[in-house]
PDB file of C-alpha atoms in Angstrom:
ATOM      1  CA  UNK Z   1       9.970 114.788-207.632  1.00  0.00           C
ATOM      2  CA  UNK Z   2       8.164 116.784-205.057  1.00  0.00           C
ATOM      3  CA  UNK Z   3       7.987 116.098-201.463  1.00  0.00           C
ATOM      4  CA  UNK Z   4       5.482 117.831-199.326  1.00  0.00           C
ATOM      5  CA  UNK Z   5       5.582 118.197-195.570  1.00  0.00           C
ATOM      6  CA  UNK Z   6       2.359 116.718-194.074  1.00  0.00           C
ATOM      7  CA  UNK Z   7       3.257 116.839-190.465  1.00  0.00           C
ATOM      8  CA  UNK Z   8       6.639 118.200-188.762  1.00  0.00           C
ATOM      9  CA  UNK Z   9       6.485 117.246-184.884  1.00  0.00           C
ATOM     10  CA  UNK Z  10       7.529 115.121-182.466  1.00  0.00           C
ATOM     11  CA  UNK Z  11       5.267 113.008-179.910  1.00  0.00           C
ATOM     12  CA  UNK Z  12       2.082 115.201-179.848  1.00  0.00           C
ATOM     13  CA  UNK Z  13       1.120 117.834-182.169  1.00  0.00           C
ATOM     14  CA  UNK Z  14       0.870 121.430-182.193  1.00  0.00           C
ATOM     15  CA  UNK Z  15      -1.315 124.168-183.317  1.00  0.00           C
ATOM     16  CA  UNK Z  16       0.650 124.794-186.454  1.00  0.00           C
ATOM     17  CA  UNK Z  17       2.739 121.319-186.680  1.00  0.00           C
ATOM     18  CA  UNK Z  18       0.939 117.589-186.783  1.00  0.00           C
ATOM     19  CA  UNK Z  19       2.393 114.903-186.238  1.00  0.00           C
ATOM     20  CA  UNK Z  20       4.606 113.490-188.609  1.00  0.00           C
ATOM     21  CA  UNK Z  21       3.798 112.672-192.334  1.00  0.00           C
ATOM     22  CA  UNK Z  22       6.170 113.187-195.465  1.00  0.00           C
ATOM     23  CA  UNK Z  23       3.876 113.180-199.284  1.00  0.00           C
ATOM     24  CA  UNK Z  24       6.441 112.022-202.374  1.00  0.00           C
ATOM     25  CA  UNK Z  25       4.856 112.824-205.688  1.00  0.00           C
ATOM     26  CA  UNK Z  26       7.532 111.270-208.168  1.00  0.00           C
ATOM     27  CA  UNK Z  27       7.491 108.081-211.218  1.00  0.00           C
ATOM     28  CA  UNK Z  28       3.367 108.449-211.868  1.00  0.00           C
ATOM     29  CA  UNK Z  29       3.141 107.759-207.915  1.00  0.00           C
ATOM     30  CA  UNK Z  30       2.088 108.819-204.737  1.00  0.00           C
ATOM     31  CA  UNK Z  31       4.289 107.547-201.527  1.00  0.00           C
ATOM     32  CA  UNK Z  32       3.486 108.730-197.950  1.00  0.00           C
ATOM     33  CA  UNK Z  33       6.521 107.952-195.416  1.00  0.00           C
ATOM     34  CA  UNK Z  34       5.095 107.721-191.701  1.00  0.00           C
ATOM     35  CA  UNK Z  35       1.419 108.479-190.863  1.00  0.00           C
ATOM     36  CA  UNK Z  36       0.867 110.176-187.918  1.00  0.00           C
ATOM     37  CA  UNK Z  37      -2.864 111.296-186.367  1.00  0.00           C
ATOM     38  CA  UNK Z  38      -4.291 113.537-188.701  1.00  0.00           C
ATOM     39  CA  UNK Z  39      -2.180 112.378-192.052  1.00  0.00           C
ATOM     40  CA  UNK Z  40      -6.229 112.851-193.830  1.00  0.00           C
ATOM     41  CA  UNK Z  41      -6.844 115.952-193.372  1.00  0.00           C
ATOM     42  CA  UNK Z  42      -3.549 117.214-193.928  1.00  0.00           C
ATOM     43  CA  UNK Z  43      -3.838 115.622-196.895  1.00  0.00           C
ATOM     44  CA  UNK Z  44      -7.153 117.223-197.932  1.00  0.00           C
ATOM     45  CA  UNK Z  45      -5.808 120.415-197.064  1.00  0.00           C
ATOM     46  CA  UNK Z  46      -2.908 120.149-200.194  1.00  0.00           C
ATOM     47  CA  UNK Z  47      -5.341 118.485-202.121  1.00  0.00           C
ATOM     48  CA  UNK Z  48      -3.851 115.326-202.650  1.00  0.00           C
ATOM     49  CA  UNK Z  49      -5.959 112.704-202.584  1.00  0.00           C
ATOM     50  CA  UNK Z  50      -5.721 109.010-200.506  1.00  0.00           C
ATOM     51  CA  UNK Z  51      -6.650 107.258-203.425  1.00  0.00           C
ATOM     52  CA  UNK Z  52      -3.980 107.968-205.536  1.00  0.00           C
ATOM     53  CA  UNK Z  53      -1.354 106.654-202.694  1.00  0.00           C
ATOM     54  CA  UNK Z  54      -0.299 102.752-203.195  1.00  0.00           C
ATOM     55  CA  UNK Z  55       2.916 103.048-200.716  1.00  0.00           C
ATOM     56  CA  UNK Z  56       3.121 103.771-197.539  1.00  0.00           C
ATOM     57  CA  UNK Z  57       6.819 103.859-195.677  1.00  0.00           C
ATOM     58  CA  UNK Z  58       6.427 103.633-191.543  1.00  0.00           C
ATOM     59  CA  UNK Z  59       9.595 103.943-190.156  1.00  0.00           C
ATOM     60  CA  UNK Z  60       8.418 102.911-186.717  1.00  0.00           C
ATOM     61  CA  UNK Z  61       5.607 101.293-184.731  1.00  0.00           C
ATOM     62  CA  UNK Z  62       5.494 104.833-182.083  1.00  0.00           C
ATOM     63  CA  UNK Z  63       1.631 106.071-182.205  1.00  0.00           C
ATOM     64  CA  UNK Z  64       3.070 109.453-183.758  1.00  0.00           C
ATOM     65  CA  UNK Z  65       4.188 107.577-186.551  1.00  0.00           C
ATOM     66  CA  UNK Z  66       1.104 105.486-187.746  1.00  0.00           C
ATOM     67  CA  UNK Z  67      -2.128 106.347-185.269  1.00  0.00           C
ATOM     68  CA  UNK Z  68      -3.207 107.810-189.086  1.00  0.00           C
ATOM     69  CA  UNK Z  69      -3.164 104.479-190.479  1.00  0.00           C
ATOM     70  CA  UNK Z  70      -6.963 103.309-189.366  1.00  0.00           C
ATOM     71  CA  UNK Z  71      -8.369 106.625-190.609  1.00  0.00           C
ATOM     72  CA  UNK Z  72      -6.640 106.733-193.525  1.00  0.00           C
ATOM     73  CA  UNK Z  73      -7.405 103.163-194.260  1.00  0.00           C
ATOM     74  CA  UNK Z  74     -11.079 103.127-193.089  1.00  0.00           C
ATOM     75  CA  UNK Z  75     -11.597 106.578-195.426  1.00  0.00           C
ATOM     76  CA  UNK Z  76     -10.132 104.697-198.589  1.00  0.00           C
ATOM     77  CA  UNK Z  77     -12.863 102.150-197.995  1.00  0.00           C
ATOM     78  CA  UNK Z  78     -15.779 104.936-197.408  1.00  0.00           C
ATOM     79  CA  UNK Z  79     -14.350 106.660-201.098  1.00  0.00           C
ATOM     80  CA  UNK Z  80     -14.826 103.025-202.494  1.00  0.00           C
ATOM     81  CA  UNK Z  81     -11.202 101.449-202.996  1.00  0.00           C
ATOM     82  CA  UNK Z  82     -11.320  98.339-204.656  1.00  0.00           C
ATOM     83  CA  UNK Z  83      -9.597  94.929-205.323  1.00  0.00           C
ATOM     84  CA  UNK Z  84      -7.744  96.567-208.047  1.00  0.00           C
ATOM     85  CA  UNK Z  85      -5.909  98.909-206.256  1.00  0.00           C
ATOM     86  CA  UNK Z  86      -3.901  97.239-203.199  1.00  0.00           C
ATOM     87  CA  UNK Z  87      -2.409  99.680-200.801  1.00  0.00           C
ATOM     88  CA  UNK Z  88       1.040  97.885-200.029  1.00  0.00           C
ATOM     89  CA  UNK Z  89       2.517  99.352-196.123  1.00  0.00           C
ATOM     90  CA  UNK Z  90       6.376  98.120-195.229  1.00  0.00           C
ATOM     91  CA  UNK Z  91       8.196  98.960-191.993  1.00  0.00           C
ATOM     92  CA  UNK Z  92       9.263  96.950-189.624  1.00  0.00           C
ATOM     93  CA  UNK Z  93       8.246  93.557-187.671  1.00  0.00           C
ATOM     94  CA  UNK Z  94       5.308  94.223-186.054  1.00  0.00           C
ATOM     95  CA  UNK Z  95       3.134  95.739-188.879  1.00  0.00           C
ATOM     96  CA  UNK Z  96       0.653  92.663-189.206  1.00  0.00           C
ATOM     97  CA  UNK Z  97      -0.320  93.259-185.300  1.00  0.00           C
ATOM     98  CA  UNK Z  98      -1.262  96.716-186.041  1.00  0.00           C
ATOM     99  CA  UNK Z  99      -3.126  95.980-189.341  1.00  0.00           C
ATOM    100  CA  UNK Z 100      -5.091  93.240-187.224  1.00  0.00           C
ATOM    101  CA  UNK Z 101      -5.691  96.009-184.492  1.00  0.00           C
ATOM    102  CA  UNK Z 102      -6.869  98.363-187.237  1.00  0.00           C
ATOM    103  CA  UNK Z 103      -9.459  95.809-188.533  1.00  0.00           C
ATOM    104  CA  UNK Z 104     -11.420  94.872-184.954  1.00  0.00           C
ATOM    105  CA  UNK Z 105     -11.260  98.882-184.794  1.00  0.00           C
ATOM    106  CA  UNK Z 106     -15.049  99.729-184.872  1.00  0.00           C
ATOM    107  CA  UNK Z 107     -17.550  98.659-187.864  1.00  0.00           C
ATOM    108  CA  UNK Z 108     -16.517  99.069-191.820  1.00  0.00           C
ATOM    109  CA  UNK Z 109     -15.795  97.907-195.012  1.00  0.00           C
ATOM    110  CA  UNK Z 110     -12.676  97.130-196.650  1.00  0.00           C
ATOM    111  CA  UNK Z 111     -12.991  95.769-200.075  1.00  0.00           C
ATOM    112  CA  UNK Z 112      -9.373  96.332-201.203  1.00  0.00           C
ATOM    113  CA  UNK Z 113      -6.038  94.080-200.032  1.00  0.00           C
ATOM    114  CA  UNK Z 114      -4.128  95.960-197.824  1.00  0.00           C
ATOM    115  CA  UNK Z 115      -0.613  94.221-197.549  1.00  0.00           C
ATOM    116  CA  UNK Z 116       2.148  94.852-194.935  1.00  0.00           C
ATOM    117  CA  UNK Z 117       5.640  93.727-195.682  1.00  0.00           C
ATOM    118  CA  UNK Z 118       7.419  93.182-192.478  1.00  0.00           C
ATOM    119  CA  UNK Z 119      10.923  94.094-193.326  1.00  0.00           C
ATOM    120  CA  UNK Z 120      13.298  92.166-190.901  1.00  0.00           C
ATOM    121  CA  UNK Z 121      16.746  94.330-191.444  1.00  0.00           C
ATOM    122  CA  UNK Z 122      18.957  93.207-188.440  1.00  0.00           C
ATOM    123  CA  UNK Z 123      22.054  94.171-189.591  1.00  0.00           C
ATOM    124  CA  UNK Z 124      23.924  97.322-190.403  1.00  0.00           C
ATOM    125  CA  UNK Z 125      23.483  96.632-194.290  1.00  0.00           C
ATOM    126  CA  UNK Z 126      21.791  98.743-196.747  1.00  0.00           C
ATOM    127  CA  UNK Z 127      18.606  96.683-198.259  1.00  0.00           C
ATOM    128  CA  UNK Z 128      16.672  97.180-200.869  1.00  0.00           C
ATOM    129  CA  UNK Z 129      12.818  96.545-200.518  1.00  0.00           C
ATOM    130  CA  UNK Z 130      11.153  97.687-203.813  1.00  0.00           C
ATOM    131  CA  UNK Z 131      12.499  98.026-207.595  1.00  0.00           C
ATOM    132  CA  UNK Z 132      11.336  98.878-210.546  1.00  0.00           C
ATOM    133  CA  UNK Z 133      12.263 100.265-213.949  1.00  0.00           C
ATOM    134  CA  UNK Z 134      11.780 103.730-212.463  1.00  0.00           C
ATOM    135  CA  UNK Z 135      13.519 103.789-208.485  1.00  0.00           C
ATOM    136  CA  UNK Z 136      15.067 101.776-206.026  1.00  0.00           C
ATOM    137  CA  UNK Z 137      13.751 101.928-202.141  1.00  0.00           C
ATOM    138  CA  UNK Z 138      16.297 100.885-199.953  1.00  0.00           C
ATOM    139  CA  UNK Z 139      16.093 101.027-195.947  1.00  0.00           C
ATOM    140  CA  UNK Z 140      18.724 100.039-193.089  1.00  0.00           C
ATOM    141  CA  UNK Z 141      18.455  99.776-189.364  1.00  0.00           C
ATOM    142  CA  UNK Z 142      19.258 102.932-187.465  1.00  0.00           C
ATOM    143  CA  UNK Z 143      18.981 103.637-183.660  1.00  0.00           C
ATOM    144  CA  UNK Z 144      15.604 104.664-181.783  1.00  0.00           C
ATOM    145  CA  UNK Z 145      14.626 102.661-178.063  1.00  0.00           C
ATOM    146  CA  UNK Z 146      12.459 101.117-180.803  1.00  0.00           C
ATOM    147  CA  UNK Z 147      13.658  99.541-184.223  1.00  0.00           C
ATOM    148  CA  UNK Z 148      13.517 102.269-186.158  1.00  0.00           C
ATOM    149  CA  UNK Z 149      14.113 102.039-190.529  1.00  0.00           C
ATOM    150  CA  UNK Z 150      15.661 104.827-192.263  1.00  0.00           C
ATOM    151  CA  UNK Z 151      14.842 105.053-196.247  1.00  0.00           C
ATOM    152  CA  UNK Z 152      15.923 106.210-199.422  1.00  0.00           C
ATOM    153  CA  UNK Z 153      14.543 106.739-202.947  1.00  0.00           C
ATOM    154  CA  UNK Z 154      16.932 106.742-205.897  1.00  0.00           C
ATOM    155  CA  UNK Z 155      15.791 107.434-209.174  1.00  0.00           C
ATOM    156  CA  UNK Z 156      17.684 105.672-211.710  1.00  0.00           C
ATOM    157  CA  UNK Z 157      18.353 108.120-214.249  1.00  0.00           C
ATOM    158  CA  UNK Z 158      19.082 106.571-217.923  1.00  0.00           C
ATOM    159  CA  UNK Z 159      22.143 107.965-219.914  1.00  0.00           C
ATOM    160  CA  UNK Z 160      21.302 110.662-222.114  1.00  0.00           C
ATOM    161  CA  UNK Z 161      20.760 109.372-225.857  1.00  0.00           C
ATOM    162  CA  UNK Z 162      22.933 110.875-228.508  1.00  0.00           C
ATOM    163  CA  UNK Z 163      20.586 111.718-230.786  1.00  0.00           C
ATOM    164  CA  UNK Z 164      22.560 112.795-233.674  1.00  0.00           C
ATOM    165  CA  UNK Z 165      25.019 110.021-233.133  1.00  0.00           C
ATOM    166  CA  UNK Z 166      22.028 108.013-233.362  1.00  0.00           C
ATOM    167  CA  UNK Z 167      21.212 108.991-236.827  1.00  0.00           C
ATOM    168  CA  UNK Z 168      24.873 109.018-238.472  1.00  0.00           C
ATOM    169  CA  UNK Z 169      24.421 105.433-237.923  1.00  0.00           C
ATOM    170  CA  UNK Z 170      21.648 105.268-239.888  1.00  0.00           C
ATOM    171  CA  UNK Z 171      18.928 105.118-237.321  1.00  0.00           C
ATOM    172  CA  UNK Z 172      15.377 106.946-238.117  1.00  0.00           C
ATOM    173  CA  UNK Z 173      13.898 109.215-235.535  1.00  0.00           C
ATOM    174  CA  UNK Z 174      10.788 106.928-234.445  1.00  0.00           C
ATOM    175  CA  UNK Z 175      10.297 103.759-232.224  1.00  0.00           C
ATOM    176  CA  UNK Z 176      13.792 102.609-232.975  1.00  0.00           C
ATOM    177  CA  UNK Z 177      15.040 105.629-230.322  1.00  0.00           C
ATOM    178  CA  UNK Z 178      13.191 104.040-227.891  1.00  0.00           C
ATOM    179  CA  UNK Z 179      14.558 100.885-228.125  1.00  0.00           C
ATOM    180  CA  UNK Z 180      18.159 101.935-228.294  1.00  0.00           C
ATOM    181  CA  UNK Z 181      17.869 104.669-225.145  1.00  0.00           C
ATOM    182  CA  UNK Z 182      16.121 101.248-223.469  1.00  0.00           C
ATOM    183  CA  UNK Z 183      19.170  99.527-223.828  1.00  0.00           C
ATOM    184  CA  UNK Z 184      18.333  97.314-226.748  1.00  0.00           C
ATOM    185  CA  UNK Z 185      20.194  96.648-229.864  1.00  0.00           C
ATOM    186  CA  UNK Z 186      18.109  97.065-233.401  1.00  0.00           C
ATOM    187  CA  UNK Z 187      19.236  95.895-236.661  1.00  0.00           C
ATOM    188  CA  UNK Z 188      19.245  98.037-239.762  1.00  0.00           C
ATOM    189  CA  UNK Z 189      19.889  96.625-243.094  1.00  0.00           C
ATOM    190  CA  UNK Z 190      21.700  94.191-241.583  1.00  0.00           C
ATOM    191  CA  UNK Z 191      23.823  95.922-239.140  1.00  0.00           C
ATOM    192  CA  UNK Z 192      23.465  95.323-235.748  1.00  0.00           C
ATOM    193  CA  UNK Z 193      23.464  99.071-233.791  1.00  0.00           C
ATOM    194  CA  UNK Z 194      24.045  98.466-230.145  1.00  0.00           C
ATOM    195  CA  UNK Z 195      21.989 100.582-227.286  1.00  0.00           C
ATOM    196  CA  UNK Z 196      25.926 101.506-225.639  1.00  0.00           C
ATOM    197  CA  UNK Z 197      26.937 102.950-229.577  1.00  0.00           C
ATOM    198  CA  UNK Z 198      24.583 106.263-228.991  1.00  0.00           C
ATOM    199  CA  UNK Z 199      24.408 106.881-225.126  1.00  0.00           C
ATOM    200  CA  UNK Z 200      26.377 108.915-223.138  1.00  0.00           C
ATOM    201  CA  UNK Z 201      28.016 108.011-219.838  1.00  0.00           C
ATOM    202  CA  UNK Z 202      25.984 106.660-216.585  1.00  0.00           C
ATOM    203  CA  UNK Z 203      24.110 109.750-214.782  1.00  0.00           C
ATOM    204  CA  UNK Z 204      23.016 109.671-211.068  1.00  0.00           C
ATOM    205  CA  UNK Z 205      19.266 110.385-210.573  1.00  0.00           C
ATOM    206  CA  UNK Z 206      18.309 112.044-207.615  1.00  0.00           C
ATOM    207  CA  UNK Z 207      18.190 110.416-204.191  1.00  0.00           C
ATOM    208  CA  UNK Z 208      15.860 111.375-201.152  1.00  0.00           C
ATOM    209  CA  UNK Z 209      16.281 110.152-197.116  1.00  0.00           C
ATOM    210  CA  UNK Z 210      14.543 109.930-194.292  1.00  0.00           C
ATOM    211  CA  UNK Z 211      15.418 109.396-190.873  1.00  0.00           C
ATOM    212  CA  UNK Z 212      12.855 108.684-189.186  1.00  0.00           C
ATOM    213  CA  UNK Z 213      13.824 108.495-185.216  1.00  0.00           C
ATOM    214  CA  UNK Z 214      17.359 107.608-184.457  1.00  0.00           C
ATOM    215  CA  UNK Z 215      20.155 109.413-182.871  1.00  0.00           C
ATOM    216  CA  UNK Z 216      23.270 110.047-185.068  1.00  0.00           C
ATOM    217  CA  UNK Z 217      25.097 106.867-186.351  1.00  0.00           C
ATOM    218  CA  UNK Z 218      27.284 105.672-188.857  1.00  0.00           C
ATOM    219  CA  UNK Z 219      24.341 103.520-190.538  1.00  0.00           C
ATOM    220  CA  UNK Z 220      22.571 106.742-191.259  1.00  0.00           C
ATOM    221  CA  UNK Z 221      25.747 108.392-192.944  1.00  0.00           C
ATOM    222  CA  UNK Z 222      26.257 105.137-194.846  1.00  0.00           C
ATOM    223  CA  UNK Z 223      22.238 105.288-196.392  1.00  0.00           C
ATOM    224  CA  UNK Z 224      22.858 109.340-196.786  1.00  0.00           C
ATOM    225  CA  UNK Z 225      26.122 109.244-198.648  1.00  0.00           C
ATOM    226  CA  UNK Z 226      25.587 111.706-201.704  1.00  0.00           C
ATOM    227  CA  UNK Z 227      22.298 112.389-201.501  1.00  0.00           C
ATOM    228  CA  UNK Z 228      20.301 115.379-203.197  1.00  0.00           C
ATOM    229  CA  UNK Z 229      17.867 115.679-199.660  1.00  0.00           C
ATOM    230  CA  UNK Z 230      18.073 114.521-196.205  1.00  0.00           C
ATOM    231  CA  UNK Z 231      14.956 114.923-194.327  1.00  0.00           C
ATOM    232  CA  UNK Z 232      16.736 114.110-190.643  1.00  0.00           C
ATOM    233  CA  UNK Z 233      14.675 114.571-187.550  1.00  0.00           C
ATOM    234  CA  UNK Z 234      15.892 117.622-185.190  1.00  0.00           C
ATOM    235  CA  UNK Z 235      13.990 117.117-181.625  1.00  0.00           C
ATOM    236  CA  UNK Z 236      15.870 118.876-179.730  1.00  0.00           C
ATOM    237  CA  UNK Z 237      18.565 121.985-179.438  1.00  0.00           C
ATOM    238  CA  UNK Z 238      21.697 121.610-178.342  1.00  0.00           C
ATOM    239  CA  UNK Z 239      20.509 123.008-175.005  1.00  0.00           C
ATOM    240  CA  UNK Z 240      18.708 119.780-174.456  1.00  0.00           C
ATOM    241  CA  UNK Z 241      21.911 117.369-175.592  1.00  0.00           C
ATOM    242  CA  UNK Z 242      21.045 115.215-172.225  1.00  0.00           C
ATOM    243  CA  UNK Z 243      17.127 114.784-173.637  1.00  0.00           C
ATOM    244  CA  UNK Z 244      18.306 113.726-177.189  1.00  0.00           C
ATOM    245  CA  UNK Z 245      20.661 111.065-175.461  1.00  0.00           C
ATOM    246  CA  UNK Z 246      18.404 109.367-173.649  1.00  0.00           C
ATOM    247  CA  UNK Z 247      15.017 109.573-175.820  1.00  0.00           C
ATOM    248  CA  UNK Z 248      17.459 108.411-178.709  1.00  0.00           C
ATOM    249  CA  UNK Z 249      16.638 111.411-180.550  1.00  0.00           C
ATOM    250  CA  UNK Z 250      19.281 113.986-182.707  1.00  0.00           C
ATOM    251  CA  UNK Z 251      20.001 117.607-181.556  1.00  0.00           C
ATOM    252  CA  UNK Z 252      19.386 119.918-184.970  1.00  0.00           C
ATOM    253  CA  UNK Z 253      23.584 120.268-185.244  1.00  0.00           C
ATOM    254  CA  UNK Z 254      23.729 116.616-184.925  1.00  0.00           C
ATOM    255  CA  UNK Z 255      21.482 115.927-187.758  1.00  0.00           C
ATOM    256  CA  UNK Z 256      24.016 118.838-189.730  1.00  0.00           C
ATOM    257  CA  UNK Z 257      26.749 116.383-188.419  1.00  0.00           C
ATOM    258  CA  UNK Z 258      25.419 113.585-190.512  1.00  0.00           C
ATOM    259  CA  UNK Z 259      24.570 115.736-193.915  1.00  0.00           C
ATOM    260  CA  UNK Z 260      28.547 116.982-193.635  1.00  0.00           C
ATOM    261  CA  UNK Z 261      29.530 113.713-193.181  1.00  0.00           C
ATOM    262  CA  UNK Z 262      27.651 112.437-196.043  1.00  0.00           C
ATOM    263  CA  UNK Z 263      27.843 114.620-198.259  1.00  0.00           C
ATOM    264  CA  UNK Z 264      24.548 115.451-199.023  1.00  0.00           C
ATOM    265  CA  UNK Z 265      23.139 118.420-201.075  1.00  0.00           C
ATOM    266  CA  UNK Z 266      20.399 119.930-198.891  1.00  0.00           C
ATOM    267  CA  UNK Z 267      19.700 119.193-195.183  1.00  0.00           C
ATOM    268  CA  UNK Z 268      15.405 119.543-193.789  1.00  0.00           C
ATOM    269  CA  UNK Z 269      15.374 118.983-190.484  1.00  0.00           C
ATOM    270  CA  UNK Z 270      11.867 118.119-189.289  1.00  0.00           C
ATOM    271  CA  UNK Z 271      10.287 116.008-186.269  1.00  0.00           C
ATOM    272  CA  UNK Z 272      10.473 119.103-183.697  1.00  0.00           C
ATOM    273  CA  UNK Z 273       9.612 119.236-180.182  1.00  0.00           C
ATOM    274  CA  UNK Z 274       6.422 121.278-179.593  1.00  0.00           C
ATOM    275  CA  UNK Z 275       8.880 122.782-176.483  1.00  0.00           C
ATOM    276  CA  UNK Z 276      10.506 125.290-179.140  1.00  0.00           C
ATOM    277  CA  UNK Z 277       8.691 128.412-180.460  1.00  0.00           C
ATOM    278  CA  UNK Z 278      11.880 130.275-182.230  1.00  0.00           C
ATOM    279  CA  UNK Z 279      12.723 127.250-184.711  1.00  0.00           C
ATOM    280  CA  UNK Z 280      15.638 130.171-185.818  1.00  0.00           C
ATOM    281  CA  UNK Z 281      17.536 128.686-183.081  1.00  0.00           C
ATOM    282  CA  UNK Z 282      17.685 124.960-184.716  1.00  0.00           C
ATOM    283  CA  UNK Z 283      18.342 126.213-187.928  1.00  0.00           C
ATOM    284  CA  UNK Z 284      21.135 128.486-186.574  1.00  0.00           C
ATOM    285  CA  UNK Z 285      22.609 125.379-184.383  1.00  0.00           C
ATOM    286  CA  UNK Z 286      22.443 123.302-187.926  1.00  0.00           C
ATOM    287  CA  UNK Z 287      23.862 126.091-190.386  1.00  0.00           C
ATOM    288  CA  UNK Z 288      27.241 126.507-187.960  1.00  0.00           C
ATOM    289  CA  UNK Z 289      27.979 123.016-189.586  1.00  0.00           C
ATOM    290  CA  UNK Z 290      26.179 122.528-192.538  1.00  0.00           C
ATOM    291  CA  UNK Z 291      25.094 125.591-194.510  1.00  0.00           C
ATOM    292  CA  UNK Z 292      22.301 124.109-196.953  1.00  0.00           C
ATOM    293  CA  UNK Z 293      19.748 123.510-194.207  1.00  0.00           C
ATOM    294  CA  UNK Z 294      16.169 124.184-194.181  1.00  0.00           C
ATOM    295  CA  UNK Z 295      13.397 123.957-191.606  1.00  0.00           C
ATOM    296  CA  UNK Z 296      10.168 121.768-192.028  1.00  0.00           C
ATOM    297  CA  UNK Z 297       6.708 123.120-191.189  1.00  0.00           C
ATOM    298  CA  UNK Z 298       3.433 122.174-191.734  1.00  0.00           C
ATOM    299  CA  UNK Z 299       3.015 121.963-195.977  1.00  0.00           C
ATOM    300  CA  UNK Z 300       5.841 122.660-197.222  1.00  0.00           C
ATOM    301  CA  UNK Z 301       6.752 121.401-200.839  1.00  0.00           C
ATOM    302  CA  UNK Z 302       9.797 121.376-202.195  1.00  0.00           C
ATOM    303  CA  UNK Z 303      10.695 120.321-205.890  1.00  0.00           C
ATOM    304  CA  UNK Z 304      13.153 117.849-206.150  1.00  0.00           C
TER     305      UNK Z 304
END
C-alpha cells in the first residue's frame, strides 16, 4: 500500500501546499480521498494517471475538498474514458447536486457513468460502504459545521498457509494450495482435507484513516482504534485553540490526542493553515503526546 500526498492545506492553497488530495495505490487499484482545486496536475506531477482511478472518497461538500472534481472529470472524458470503466464517487448527501452542477459546467463529453453514492451515516456507528475479497471501506460521522465522513481501509489479510503441513497430508504443491489457503476443502483419495487443517491463526492486515475535517471526538477514536496510519487534519497550533473551536477544526496536539487514544501506529497530520511557515512547531506540539508523528507536504509517499 502506498499513499501519496497530493495536496496538504486548508481553505486556499499555498505556493508549496494545494489543497487537499490523498492518492492510495493498494489491491490492483487506484483510490483518491478528497479532491481539492488542482488534484490534475498534482497528479501529473507523480505521474499517476486519472484513468487508472475508479474511487473517489470526498469527505465533505467544502470547495477545498472537491472544486477538482469537474476538472478531473471533464479531463477523463478529453483522454477518452469509456462505458467500461465507471468512476464510482461516495461521500455524503449532497453529492448528486454537485455532479448535476458539474455537468451544466461549460461544453463536453462524458461517455463514461459516473456514479455518486450518497452515504446517509447519521449515527455514531461505524459503516461499511464497499467490500470485496481484497478490503473493507468503512466511514462514520465525525464533527465539522458541515457533515463531515471520516474513512478507513482495512486490508483483510488471509492466514498464512502451512505449507509443509499442507503436504504431510498428502496435498501436491499446485492448484490444490490455492484452494485450501482460499478457504476451501479438497478431497484426496478420498479424504476430505479442510482449508482450517493447514492455516495458521487470523492475521490483521493493515488499516489506513482519514479525517477529513472534524474537531476531536470519540467517533474518530472509535474508526482509529489500532490502526497502522492516521492521516488527521492539524489546522491550527495550539496558539490558535480559540480558531480550531469555532471553525470545528483540530489543533496538531489534538489530532496526537486521538492517535494516543487509539492506539494507532503512525500519526500524519496534514490539512494546514497557509498562516504557519515553521510546520516544526506542529510537529513539536504533536510529538509532546504522541511520538510517531509525521508532517504532510506536497508529494509525499509513504509505503504502507
Amino acid at each position: 500500500m502506498e499513499v501519496t500526498f497530493l495536496g496538504t492545506s486548508s481553505a486556499v492553497p499555498s505556493k508549496y501546499r494545494n489543497h487537499p488530495s490523498i492518492a492510495l495505490k493498494a489491491f490492483g487499484e487506484i483510490m483518491l480521498f478528497d479532491c481539492g482545486e488542482g488534484t490534475q496536475r498534482q497528479l501529473a506531477n507523480v505521474k499517476i494517471s486519472p484513468m487508472k482511478i475508479d474511487k473517489i472518497f470526498i469527505t465533505h461538500l467544502h470547495g477545498d475538498h472537491i472544486l477538482g472534481l469537474p476538472g478531473l472529470i471533464q479531463s477523463m472524458g478529453f483522454r477518452g474514458r469509456d462505458s467500461q470503466n465507471p468512476l464510482h464517487i461516495y461521500g455524503p448527501v449532497g453529492l448528486e447536486k454537485v455532479k448535476e452542477s458539474i455537468f451544466n459546467m461549460g461544453h463536453f463529453t462524458i461517455d463514461f457513468p459516473v456514479i455518486m453514492h450518497e452515504i446517509n451515516n447519521s449515527g455514531d456507528e461505524i459503516s461499511i460502504i464497499f467490500e470485496n475479497d481484497d478490503y473493507i471501506v468503512e466511514c462514520i460521522k465525525t464533527h465539522h459545521n458541515v457533515v463531515n465522513l471520516s474513512y478507513s481501509i482495512y486490508e483483510k489479510k488471509k492466514p498464512r498457509f502451512l505449507r509443509e503441513k499442507a503436504i504431510e497430508l498428502g496435498v501436491k504443491p499446485g492448484p490444490d494450495f490455492g484452494k485450501l489457503h482460499n478457504g476451501h476443502s479438497i478431497e484426496i483419495d478420498g479424504k476430505i482435507i479442510k482449508s482450517e487443517e493447514v492455516l495458521g491463526p487470523p492475521r490483521s492486515g493493515s488499516k489506513i484513516v482519514y479525517s477529513g475535517d472534524t474537531i476531536p471526538c470519540e467517533e474518530m477514536i472509535k474508526l482509529a482504534k489500532n490502526a497502522t496510519v492516521l492521516i488527521h487534519e492539524a489546522t491550527y497550533k495550539n496558539l490558535d485553540f480559540d480558531k480550531a473551536l469555532n471553525n470545528f477544526h483540530s489543533t496538531a496536539s489534538q489530532s496526537a490526542g486521538i492517535a494516543k487514544e487509539a492506539n494507532v501506529d503512525l500519526l500524519i497530520l496534514t490539512h494546514i493553515s497557509t498562516r504557519y511557515t515553521n510546520i516544526d512547531d506542529l510537529k513539536e506540539e504533536a510529538l509532546n503526546i504522541f511520538e510517531n508523528t509525521k508532517v504532510a507536504y506536497d508529494f509525499r509517499t509513504l509505503e504502507i
